[in-house]
Structures are given as structure tokens and as C-alpha cells.
Tab-separated table of C-alpha atoms in Angstrom:
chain	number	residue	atom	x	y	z
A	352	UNK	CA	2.962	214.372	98.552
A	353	UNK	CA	5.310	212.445	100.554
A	354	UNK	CA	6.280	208.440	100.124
A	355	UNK	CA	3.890	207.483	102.858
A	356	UNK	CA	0.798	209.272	101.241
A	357	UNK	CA	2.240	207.372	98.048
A	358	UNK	CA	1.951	204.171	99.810
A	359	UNK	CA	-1.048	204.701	101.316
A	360	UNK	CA	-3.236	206.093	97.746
A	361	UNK	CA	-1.855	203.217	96.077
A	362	UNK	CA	-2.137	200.312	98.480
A	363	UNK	CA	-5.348	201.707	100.219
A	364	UNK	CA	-8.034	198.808	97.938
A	365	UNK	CA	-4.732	196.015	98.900
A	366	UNK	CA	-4.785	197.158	102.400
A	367	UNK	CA	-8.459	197.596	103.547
A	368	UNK	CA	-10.421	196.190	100.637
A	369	UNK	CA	-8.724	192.669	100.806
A	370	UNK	CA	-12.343	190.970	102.429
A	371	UNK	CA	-13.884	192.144	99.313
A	372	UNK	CA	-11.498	190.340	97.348
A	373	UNK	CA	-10.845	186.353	96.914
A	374	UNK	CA	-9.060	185.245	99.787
A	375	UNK	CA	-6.515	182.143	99.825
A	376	UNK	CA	-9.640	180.479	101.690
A	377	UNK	CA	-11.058	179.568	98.550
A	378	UNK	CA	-7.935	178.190	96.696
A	379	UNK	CA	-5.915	176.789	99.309
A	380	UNK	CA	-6.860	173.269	101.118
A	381	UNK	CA	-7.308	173.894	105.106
A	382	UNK	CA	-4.596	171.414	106.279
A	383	UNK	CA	-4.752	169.353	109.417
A	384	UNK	CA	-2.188	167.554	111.538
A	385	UNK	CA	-4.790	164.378	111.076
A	386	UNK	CA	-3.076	161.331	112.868
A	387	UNK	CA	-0.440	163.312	114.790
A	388	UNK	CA	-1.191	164.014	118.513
A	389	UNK	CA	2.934	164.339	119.105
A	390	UNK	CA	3.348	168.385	119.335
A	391	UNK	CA	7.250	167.127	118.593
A	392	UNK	CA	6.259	165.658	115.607
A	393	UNK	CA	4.637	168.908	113.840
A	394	UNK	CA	8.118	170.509	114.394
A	395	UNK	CA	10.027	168.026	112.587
A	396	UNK	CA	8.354	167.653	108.851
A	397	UNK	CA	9.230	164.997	106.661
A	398	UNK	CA	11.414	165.701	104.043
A	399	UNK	CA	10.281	165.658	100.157
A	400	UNK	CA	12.994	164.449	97.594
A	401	UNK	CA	10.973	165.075	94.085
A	402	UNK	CA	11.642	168.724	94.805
A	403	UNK	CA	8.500	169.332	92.456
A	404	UNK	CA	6.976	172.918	91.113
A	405	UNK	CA	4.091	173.925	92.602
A	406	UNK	CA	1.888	177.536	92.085
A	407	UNK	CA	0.224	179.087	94.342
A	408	UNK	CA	-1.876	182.448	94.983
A	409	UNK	CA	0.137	184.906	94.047
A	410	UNK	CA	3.189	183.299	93.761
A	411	UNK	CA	5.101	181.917	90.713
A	412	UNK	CA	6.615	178.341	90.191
A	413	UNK	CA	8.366	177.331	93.329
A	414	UNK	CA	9.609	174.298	94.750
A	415	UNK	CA	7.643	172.590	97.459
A	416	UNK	CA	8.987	171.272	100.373
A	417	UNK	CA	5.808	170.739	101.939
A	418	UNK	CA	2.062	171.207	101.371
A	419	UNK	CA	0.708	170.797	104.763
A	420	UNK	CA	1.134	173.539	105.704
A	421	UNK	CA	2.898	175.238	102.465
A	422	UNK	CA	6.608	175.123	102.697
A	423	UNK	CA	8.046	177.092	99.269
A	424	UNK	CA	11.898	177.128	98.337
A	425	UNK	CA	12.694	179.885	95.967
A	426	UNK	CA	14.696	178.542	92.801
A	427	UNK	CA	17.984	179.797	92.585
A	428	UNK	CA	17.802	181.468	89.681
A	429	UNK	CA	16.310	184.170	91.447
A	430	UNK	CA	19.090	185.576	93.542
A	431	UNK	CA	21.140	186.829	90.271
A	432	UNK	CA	18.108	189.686	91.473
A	433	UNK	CA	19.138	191.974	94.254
A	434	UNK	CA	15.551	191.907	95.235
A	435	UNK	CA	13.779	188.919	95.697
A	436	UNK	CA	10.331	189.012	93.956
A	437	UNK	CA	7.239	188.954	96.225
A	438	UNK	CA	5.926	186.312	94.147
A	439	UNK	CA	9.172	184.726	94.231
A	440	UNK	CA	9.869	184.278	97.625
A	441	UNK	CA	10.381	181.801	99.866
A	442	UNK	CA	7.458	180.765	102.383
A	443	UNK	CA	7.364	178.807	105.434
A	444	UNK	CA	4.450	178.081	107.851
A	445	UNK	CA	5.207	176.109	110.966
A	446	UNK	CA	0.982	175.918	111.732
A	447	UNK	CA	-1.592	174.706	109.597
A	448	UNK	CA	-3.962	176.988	111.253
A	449	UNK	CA	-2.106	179.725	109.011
A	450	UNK	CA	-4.257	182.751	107.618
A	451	UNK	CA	-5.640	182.426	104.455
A	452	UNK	CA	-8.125	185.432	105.135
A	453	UNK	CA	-7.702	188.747	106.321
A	454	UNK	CA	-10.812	191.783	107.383
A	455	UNK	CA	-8.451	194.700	107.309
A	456	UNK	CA	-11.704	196.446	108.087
A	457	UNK	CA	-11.742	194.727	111.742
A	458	UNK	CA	-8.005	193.825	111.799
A	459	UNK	CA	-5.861	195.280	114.549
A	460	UNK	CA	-2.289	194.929	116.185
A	461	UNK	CA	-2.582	195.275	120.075
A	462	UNK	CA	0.428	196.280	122.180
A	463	UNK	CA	0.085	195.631	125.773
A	464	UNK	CA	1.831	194.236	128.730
A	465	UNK	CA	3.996	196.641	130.936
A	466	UNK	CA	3.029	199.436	128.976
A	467	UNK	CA	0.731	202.623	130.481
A	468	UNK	CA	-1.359	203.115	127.503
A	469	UNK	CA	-2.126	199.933	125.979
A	470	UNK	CA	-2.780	200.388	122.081
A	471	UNK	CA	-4.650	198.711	119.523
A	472	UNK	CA	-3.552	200.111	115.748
A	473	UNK	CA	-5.216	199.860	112.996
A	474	UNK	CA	-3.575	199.344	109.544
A	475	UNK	CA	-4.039	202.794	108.274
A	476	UNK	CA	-2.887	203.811	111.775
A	477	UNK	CA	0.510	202.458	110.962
A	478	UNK	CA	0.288	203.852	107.831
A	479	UNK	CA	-0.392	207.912	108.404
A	480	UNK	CA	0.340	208.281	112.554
A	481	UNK	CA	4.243	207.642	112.004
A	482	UNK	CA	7.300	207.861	109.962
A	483	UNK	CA	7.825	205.351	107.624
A	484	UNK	CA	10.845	203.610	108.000
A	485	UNK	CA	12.432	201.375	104.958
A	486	UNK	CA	15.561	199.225	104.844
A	487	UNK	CA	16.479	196.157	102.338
A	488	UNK	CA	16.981	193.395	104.559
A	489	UNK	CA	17.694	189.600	104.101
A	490	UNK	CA	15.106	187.073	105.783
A	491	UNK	CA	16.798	183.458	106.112
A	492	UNK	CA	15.218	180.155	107.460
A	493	UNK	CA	17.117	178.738	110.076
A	494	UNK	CA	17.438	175.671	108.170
A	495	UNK	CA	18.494	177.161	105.092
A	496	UNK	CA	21.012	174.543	103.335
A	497	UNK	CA	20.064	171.984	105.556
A	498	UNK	CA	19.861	168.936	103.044
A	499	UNK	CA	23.730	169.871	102.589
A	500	UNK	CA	24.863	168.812	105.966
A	501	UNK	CA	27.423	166.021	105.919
A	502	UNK	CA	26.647	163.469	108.617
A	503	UNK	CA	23.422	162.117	110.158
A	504	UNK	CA	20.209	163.993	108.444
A	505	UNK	CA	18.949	166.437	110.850
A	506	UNK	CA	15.248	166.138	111.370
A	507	UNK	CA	13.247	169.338	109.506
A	508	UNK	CA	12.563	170.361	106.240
A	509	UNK	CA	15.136	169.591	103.274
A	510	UNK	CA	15.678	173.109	101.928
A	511	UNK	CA	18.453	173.613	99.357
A	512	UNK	CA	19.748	177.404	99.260
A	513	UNK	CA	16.027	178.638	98.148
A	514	UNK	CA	15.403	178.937	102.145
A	515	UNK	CA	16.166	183.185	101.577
A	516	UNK	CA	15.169	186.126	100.212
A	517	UNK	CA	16.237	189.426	100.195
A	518	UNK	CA	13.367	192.281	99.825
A	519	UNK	CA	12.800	196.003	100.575
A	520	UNK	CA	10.428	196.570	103.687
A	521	UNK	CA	8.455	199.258	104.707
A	522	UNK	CA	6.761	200.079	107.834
A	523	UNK	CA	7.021	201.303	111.461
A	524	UNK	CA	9.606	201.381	113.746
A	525	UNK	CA	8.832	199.330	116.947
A	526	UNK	CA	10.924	201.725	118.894
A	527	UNK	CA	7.982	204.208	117.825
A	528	UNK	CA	5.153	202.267	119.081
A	529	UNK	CA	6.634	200.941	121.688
A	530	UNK	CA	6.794	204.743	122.621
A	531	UNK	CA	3.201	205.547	122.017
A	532	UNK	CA	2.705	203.129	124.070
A	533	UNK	CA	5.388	203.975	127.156
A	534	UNK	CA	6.935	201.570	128.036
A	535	UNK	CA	6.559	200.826	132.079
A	536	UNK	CA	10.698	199.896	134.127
A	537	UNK	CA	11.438	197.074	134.502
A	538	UNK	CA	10.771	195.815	130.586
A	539	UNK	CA	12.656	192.722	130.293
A	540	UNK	CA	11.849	191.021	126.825
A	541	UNK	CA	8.878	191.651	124.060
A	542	UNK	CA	6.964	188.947	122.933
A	543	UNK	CA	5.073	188.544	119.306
A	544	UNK	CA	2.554	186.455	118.111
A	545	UNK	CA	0.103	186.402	114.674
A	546	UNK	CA	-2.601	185.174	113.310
A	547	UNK	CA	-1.410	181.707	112.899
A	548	UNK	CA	-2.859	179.298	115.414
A	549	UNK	CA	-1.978	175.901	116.611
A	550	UNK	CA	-4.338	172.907	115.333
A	551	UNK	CA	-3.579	170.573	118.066
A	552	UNK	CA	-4.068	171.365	122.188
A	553	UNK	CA	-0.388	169.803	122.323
A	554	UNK	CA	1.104	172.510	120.849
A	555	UNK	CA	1.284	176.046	121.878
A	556	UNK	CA	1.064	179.105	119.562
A	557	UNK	CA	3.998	180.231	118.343
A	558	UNK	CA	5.125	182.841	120.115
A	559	UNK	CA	8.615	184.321	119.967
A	560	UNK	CA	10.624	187.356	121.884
A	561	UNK	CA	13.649	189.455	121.918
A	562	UNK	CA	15.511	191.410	124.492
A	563	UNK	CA	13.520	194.653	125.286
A	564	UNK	CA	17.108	196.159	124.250
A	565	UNK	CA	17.161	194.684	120.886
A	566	UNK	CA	13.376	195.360	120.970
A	567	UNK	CA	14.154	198.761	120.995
A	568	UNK	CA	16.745	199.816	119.153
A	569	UNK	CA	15.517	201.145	116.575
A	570	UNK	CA	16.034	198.513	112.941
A	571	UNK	CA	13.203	195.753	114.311
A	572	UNK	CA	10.278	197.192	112.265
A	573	UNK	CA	6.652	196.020	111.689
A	574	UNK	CA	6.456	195.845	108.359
A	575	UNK	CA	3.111	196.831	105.892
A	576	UNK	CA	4.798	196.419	102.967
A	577	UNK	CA	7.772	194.495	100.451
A	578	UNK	CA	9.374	195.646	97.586
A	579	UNK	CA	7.121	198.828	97.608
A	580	UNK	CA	3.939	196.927	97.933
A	581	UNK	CA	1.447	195.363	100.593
A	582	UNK	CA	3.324	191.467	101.890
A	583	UNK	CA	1.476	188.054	99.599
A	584	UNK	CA	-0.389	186.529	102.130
A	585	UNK	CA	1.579	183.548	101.928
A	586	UNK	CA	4.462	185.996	103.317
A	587	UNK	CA	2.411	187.135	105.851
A	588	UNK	CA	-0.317	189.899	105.247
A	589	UNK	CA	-0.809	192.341	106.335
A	590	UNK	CA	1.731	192.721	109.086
A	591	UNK	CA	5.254	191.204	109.551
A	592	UNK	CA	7.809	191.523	112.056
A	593	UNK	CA	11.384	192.202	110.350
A	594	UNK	CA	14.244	191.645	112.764
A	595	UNK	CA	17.086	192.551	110.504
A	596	UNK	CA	20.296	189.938	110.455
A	597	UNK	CA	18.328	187.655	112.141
A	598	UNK	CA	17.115	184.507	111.293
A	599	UNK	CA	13.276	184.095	110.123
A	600	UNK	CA	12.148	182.425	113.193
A	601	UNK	CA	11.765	185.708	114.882
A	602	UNK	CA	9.915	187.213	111.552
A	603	UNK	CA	6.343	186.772	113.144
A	604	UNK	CA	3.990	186.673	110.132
A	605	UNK	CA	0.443	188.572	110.283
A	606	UNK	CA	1.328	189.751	113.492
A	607	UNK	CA	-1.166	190.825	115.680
A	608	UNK	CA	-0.035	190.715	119.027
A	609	UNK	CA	3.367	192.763	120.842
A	610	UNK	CA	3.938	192.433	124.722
A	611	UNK	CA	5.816	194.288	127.000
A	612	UNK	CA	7.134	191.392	129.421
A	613	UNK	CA	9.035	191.681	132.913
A	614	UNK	CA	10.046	188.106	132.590
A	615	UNK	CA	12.268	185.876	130.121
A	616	UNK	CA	9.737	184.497	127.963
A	617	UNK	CA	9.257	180.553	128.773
A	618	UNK	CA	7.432	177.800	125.889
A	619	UNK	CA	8.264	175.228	123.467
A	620	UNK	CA	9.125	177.867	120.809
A	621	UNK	CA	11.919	179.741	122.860
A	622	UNK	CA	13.299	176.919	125.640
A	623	UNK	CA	12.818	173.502	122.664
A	624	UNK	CA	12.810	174.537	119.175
A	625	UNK	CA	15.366	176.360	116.889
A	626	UNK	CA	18.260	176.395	119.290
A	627	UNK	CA	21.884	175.949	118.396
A	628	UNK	CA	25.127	174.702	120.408
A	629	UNK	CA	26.667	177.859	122.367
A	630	UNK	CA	29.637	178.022	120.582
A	631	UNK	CA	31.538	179.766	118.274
A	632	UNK	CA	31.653	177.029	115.469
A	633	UNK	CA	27.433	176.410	115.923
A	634	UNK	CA	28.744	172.571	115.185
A	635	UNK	CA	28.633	169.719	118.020
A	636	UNK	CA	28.807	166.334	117.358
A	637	UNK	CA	26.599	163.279	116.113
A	638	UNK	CA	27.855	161.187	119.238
A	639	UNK	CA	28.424	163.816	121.691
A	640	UNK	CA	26.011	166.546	121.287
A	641	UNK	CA	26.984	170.254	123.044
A	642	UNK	CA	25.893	170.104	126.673
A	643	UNK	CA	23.968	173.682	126.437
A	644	UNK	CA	22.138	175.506	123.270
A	645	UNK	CA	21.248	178.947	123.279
A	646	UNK	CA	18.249	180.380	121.216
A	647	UNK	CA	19.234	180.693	117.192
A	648	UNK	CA	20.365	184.609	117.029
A	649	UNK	CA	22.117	186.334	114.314
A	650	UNK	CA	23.039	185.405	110.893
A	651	UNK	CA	26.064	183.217	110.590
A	652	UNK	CA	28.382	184.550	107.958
A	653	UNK	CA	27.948	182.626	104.422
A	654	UNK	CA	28.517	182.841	101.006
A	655	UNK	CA	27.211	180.771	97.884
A	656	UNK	CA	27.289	180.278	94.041
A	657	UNK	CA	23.995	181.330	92.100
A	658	UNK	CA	25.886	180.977	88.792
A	659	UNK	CA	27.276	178.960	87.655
A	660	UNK	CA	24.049	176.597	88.744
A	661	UNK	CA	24.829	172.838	90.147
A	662	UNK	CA	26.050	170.936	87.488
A	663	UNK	CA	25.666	173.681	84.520
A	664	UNK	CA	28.435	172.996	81.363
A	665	UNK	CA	30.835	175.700	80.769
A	666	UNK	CA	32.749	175.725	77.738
A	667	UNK	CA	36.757	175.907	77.499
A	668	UNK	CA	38.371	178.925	76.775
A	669	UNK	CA	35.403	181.243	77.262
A	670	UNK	CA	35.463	183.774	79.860
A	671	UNK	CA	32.259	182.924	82.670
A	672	UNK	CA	31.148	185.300	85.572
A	673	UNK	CA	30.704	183.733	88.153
A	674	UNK	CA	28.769	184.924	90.555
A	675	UNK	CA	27.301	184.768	94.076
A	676	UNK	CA	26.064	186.416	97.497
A	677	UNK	CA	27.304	186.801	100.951
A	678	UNK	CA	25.730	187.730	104.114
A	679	UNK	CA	26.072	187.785	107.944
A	680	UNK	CA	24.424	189.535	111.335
A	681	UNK	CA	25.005	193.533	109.912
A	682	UNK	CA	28.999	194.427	110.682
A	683	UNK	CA	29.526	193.858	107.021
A	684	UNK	CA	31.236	191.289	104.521
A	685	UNK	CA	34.577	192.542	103.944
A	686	UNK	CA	35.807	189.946	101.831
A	687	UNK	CA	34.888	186.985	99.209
A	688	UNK	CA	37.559	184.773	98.186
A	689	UNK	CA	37.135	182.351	95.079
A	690	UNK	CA	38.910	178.766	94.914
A	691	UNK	CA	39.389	177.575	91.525
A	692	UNK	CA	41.188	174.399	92.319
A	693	UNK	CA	38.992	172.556	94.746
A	694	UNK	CA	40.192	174.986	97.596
A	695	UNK	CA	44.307	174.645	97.486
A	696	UNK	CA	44.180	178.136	96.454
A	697	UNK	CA	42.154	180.861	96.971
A	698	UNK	CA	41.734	184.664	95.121
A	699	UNK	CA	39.672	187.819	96.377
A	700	UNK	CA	36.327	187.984	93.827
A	701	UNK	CA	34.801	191.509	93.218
A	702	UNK	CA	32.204	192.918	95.867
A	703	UNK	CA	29.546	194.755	94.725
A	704	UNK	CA	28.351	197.977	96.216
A	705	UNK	CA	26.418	197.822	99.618
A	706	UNK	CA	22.420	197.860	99.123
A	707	UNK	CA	22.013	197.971	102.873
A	708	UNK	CA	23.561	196.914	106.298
A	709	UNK	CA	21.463	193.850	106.394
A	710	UNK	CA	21.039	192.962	102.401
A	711	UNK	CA	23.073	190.313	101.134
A	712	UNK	CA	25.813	191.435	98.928
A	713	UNK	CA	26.583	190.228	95.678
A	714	UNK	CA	30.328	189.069	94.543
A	715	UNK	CA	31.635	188.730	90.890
A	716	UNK	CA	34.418	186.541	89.538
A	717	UNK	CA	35.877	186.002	86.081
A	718	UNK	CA	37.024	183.273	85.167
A	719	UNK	CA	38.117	181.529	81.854
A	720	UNK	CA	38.459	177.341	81.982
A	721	UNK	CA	41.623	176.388	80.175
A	722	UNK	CA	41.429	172.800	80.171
A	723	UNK	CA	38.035	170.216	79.849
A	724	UNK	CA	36.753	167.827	82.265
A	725	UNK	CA	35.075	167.986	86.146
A	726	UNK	CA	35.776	171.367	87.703
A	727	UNK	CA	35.161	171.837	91.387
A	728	UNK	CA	34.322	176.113	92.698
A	729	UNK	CA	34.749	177.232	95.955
A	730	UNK	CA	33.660	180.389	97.952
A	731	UNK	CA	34.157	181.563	101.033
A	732	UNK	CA	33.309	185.043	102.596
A	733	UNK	CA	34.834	187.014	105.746
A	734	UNK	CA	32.727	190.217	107.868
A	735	UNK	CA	34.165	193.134	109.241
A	736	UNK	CA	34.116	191.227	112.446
A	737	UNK	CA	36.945	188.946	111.045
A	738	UNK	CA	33.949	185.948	111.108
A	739	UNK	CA	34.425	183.592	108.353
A	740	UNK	CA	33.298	180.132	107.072
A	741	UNK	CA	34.043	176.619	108.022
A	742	UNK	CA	35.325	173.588	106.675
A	743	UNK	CA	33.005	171.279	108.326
A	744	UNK	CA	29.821	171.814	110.255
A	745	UNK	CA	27.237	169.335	112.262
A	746	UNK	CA	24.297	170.344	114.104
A	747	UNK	CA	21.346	168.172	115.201
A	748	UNK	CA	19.092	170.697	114.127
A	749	UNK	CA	20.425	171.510	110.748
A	750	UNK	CA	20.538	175.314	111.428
A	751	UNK	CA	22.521	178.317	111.258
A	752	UNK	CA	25.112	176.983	108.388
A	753	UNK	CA	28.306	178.484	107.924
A	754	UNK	CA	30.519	175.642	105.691
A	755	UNK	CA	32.763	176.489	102.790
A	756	UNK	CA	30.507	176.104	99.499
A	757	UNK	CA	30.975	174.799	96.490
A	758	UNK	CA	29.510	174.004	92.624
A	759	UNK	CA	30.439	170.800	90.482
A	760	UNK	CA	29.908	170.702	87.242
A	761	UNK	CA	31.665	169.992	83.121
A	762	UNK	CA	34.048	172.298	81.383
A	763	UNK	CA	33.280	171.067	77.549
């Protein structure tokens, strides 16, 4: 038996039998934008500073951001994992018309446009017509870190570092139904949508594309499954686009919908939201804002602390780990450096083995405190592309951060 019959025996009641099942329907509140004809506003949520714990359908205690529609930070605690726990990770709706309800008996993903043979799969279509493809792969937030940027608050959710995760996926190559389909010349761009629908008539359906190139490639996969079982519906059962080393904005959830387009794709999702200044340094400033923005792309290259947590005592004279992750588009993070002394100095931490082009990768550190009182850690990571991190960064959108980190806390 091979890993996709595997799959399939074992996931077969998750994947078809789900409308037998409770659905998030019945223990999740059908949110509205009441109050709020702006389609401008629903973009820009208002923060939430109690940071409180909230549990939801299968998913464990995570901080909410949001509850209209569910916006989930994942504690940090959970990155000392190489694998981000389905019921551990992050979640972020832009819609309240998100699904909480899935027929997997009636369910299918339609691929049309400038194709010959337009196609309409069904799940266990995906799941026995083609070669599985797997691959760890991070999925960011655009805004990831964005209560961290000094300078005016850009508008947007407040995430911390919990906008991440990094998971396993499993599922089809696009490249291969893209080529059941056949592709007609002239393919400019491919265009996704899901299940999620807009609750106002101000505001279009999401609706995101990438170069047919890109498209194409072969890594962007539509993915039936995380961390060897069928996606929480909160993370966007059944189907999710996975666009490797980009950020999540182009991870359509429950997606239901691919186009072939001979045109650039044109609506508030791709020519409005989640676009960054075209340059190098993604920064611009408060008072004089970067004349042109570009769609947000690939990862920037980062690097944080997930131990020692903010604030945490460490005592004198004891050896600590520290310990952290680094990430970027997919050349590769060929260094970490470690600044004990509020970043005068700086010395190369330990890089764990690879887990995958697009995974994070963890770093390691030892270091023993000599003397009590307020220490101050630093980290910064370079790629193979010679891309590193920033002293300062603005945006007005809050996205795409790529600024020097650092952790505070006692040495007792």
C-alpha cells in the first residue's frame, strides 16, 4: 500500500463524512459586519490589547485577536516544535462569511478559464488520480509582528510573533492539474478563490493570483491535508492553497475555484490591500510614504527568540539555550548571529539541520549570564542570497517585517 492509499483509508470518514458530523455551524456565532457599510473599514480591524485565551473547535488555547471573524495568534511556546500543531495554529479570516460547514459529498474544486478541458475535482479525485506531493512549509501573515513596529501604529490586526506556523502539507501539485486541464497560450496569471464570501455588496470576494509562471512551477500545491491529517476547518477545510515562501495572503483557504487568466488580475485584493513599498528595505516613511507599492511577495528574511520568552528570569551562572527560528523566500538561511550585549557585538549561534527549503529553521545558542541585573538578546539571521535584517523598519501597512529582534528580561 502506498502513502496515498494510507491517507486516503484513514482520512476517508474526515474527508467525505464531515456533513454527518457537527459542523462549526453549531458552535461558532455567524458574524456580521453590522454598522459598517465602508468595504475599507473591514480590512483594517481594530486592534485587541487584553490578548485573552480563547478555545475553539478543534483548536487549543489561543490568543484572540479578533472574534468577528476569528483571528487566532499561536502562543509562542509552540515554535520550540518544528511542526506547528493543527490545533495550534494560527488562524485568520478576512470575511465573516467564512465556512463553518462543508458537504464533501457535493463539494468540488473547478478549474476553468483558458483551459481546453475545464475540470471539476472531487476530493477523492485529488486524492487517488495523482501523485501526492508533500513538503514542510512555513505559512506567515503579512502582518506578523506588526504591534512591534516603532512609529505611527499601522492600521490591522495587532499580532505579536504568533502570526506563523510551520506544518507538513500534503496534496496535489497545481502544475498537475493545471495539466489535466491544458492549459490554452497566452496564460498570463491564475486566479483563486474559496468558500469564503463577502457579507457586504461593498466588498468583493477575495480573490488572489500569481504569475502563470510561478503558477506553474511545480512547489504551489493544493493541499488536502497538514501534519499527516485532513486541514481544522478553521485552517481551511478541506482544500488550501500552499504557495511556499510566500506570505499567507496568497494561501486561499477552502478553495474552490482556480482560473486560467489572459489578463493581470484587477480588484481591491490585488491593486489596494496587502501591498508594500517597492524597495529593497520594504520601509517608507510616516511623512513621506513610497510613491509606488508592489503586491506583498516573498518572505522577508527574519529571525526571532522563542526562548528565552519576553521577560522570563534566568539565573546567574547557569548555562541557558537559547533558542530561536529563522526564515526567508526558499534560497536558504545561511547564518544566525547572537548579540549578547544589546547588539555591540555579535557571535554565529548553531543552525539546525534543514527540514525543508521553505520550513523555518531552528538556531541554538549557549549562553551562561555572569553578572545579575537587565539583560538585553539580540538575533539577527542572513540567506544564501546575502539578505539580512534591519535596524529600523516603517511601513503603513505593518507588513513584511524584517528588523533586528530582541528579548528583555532579569538575570537573578
Amino acid at each position: 500500500m502506498n502513502g496515498n492509499e494510507d491517507f486516503w483509508k484513514l482520512n476517508r470518514r474526515r474527508l467525505l463524512g464531515l456533513a454527518s458530523t457537527v459542523s462549526l455551524a453549531s458552535l461558532l456565532p455567524r458574524p456580521s459586519f453590522a454598522g459598517n457599510s465602508s468595504a475599507s473599514a473591514a480590512l483594517d480591524e481594530m486592534p485587541h490589547s487584553d490578548r485573552r485565551l480563547v478555545r475553539l473547535p478543534e483548536k487549543t488555547s489561543l490568543i484572540q485577536l479578533a472574534d468577528r471573524p476569528p483571528q487566532l495568534e499561536t502562543p509562542l511556546h509552540y515554535f520550540r516544535q518544528d511542526l506547528t500543531p493543527n490545533e495550534a495554529f494560527f488562524v485568520r479570516w478576512h470575511l465573516s462569511g467564512y465556512p463553518t460547514h462543508v458537504d464533501t459529498r457535493t463539494f468540488r474544486l473547478r478549474l476553468d478559464g483558458q483551459v481546453a478541458k475545464p475540470q471539476s475535482f472531487t476530493l477523492q479525485d485529488l486524492v487517488n488520480d495523482f501523485e501526492p506531493a508533500t513538503m514542510v512549509a512555513m505559512n506567515q501573515c503579512s502582518g506578523n509582528a506588526r504591534s512591534l513596529f516603532t512609529g505611527p501604529t499601522p492600521a490591522g490586526l495587532q499580532w505579536q510573533f504568533g502570526g506563523m506556523g510551520n506544518a507538513q502539507w500534503t496534496g496535489v501539485r497545481l502544475k498537475d492539474l493545471l495539466d489535466r486541464a491544458g492549459v490554452k497560450a497566452g496564460a498570463v496569471e491564475v486566479a483563486f478563490s474559496g468558500l469564503d464570501e463577502s457579507p457586504m455588496p461593498g466588498l468583493p470576494k477575495i480573490v488572489k493570483s500569481l504569475k502563470f509562471d510561478h503558477a506553474n512551477a511545480g512547489d504551489v500545491m493544493v493541499a488536502y491535508a497538514m501534519n499527516g491529517t485532513a486541514l481544522p476547518m478553521l485552517n481551511g477545510f478541506p482544500l488550501r492553497l500552499v504557495v511556499p515562501g510566500w506570505y499567507a495572503t496568497y494561501w486561499i483557504k477552502s478553495l474552490a475555484h482556480i482560473e486560467v487568466l489572459d489578463k493581470r488580475l484587477s480588484n481591491i485584493w490585488m491593486d489596494e490591500a496587502y501591498r508594500i513599498p517597492d524597495n529593497t528595505e520594504i520601509s517608507e516613511e510616516p511623512g513621506k510614504l513610497a510613491p509606488r507599492t508592489v503586491p506583498i511577495n516573498r518572505f522577508a528574511t527574519h529571525s526571532l527568540f522563542v526562548r528565552p520568552e519576553p521577560e522570563e528570569a534566568l539565573l546567574v551562572n547557569h548555562p541557558y539555550m537559547l533558542e530561536g527560528l529563522a526564515n526567508d523566500g526558499g534560497d536558504g538561511i545561511a547564518r544566525v548571529e547572537v548579540s549578547l550585549d544589546g547588539g555591540r557585538t555579535w557571535t554565529d549561534a548553531k543552525l539546525d539541520p534543514e527540514i525543508g527549503r521553505y520550513s523555518w529553521r531552528r538556531w541554538r545558542f549557549v549562553w551562561t549570564p555572569t553578572q545579575k541585573g537587565r539583560y538585553t538578546l539580540k538575533v539577527r539571521a542572513t540567506n544564501r542570497a546575502g539578505e539580512g535584517q534591519l535596524t529600523s523598519q516603517w511601513n503603513r501597512g505593518g507588513l513584511a517585517r524584517r528588523v533586528i529582534e530582541q528579548t528583555t528580561g532579569m538575570v537573578i
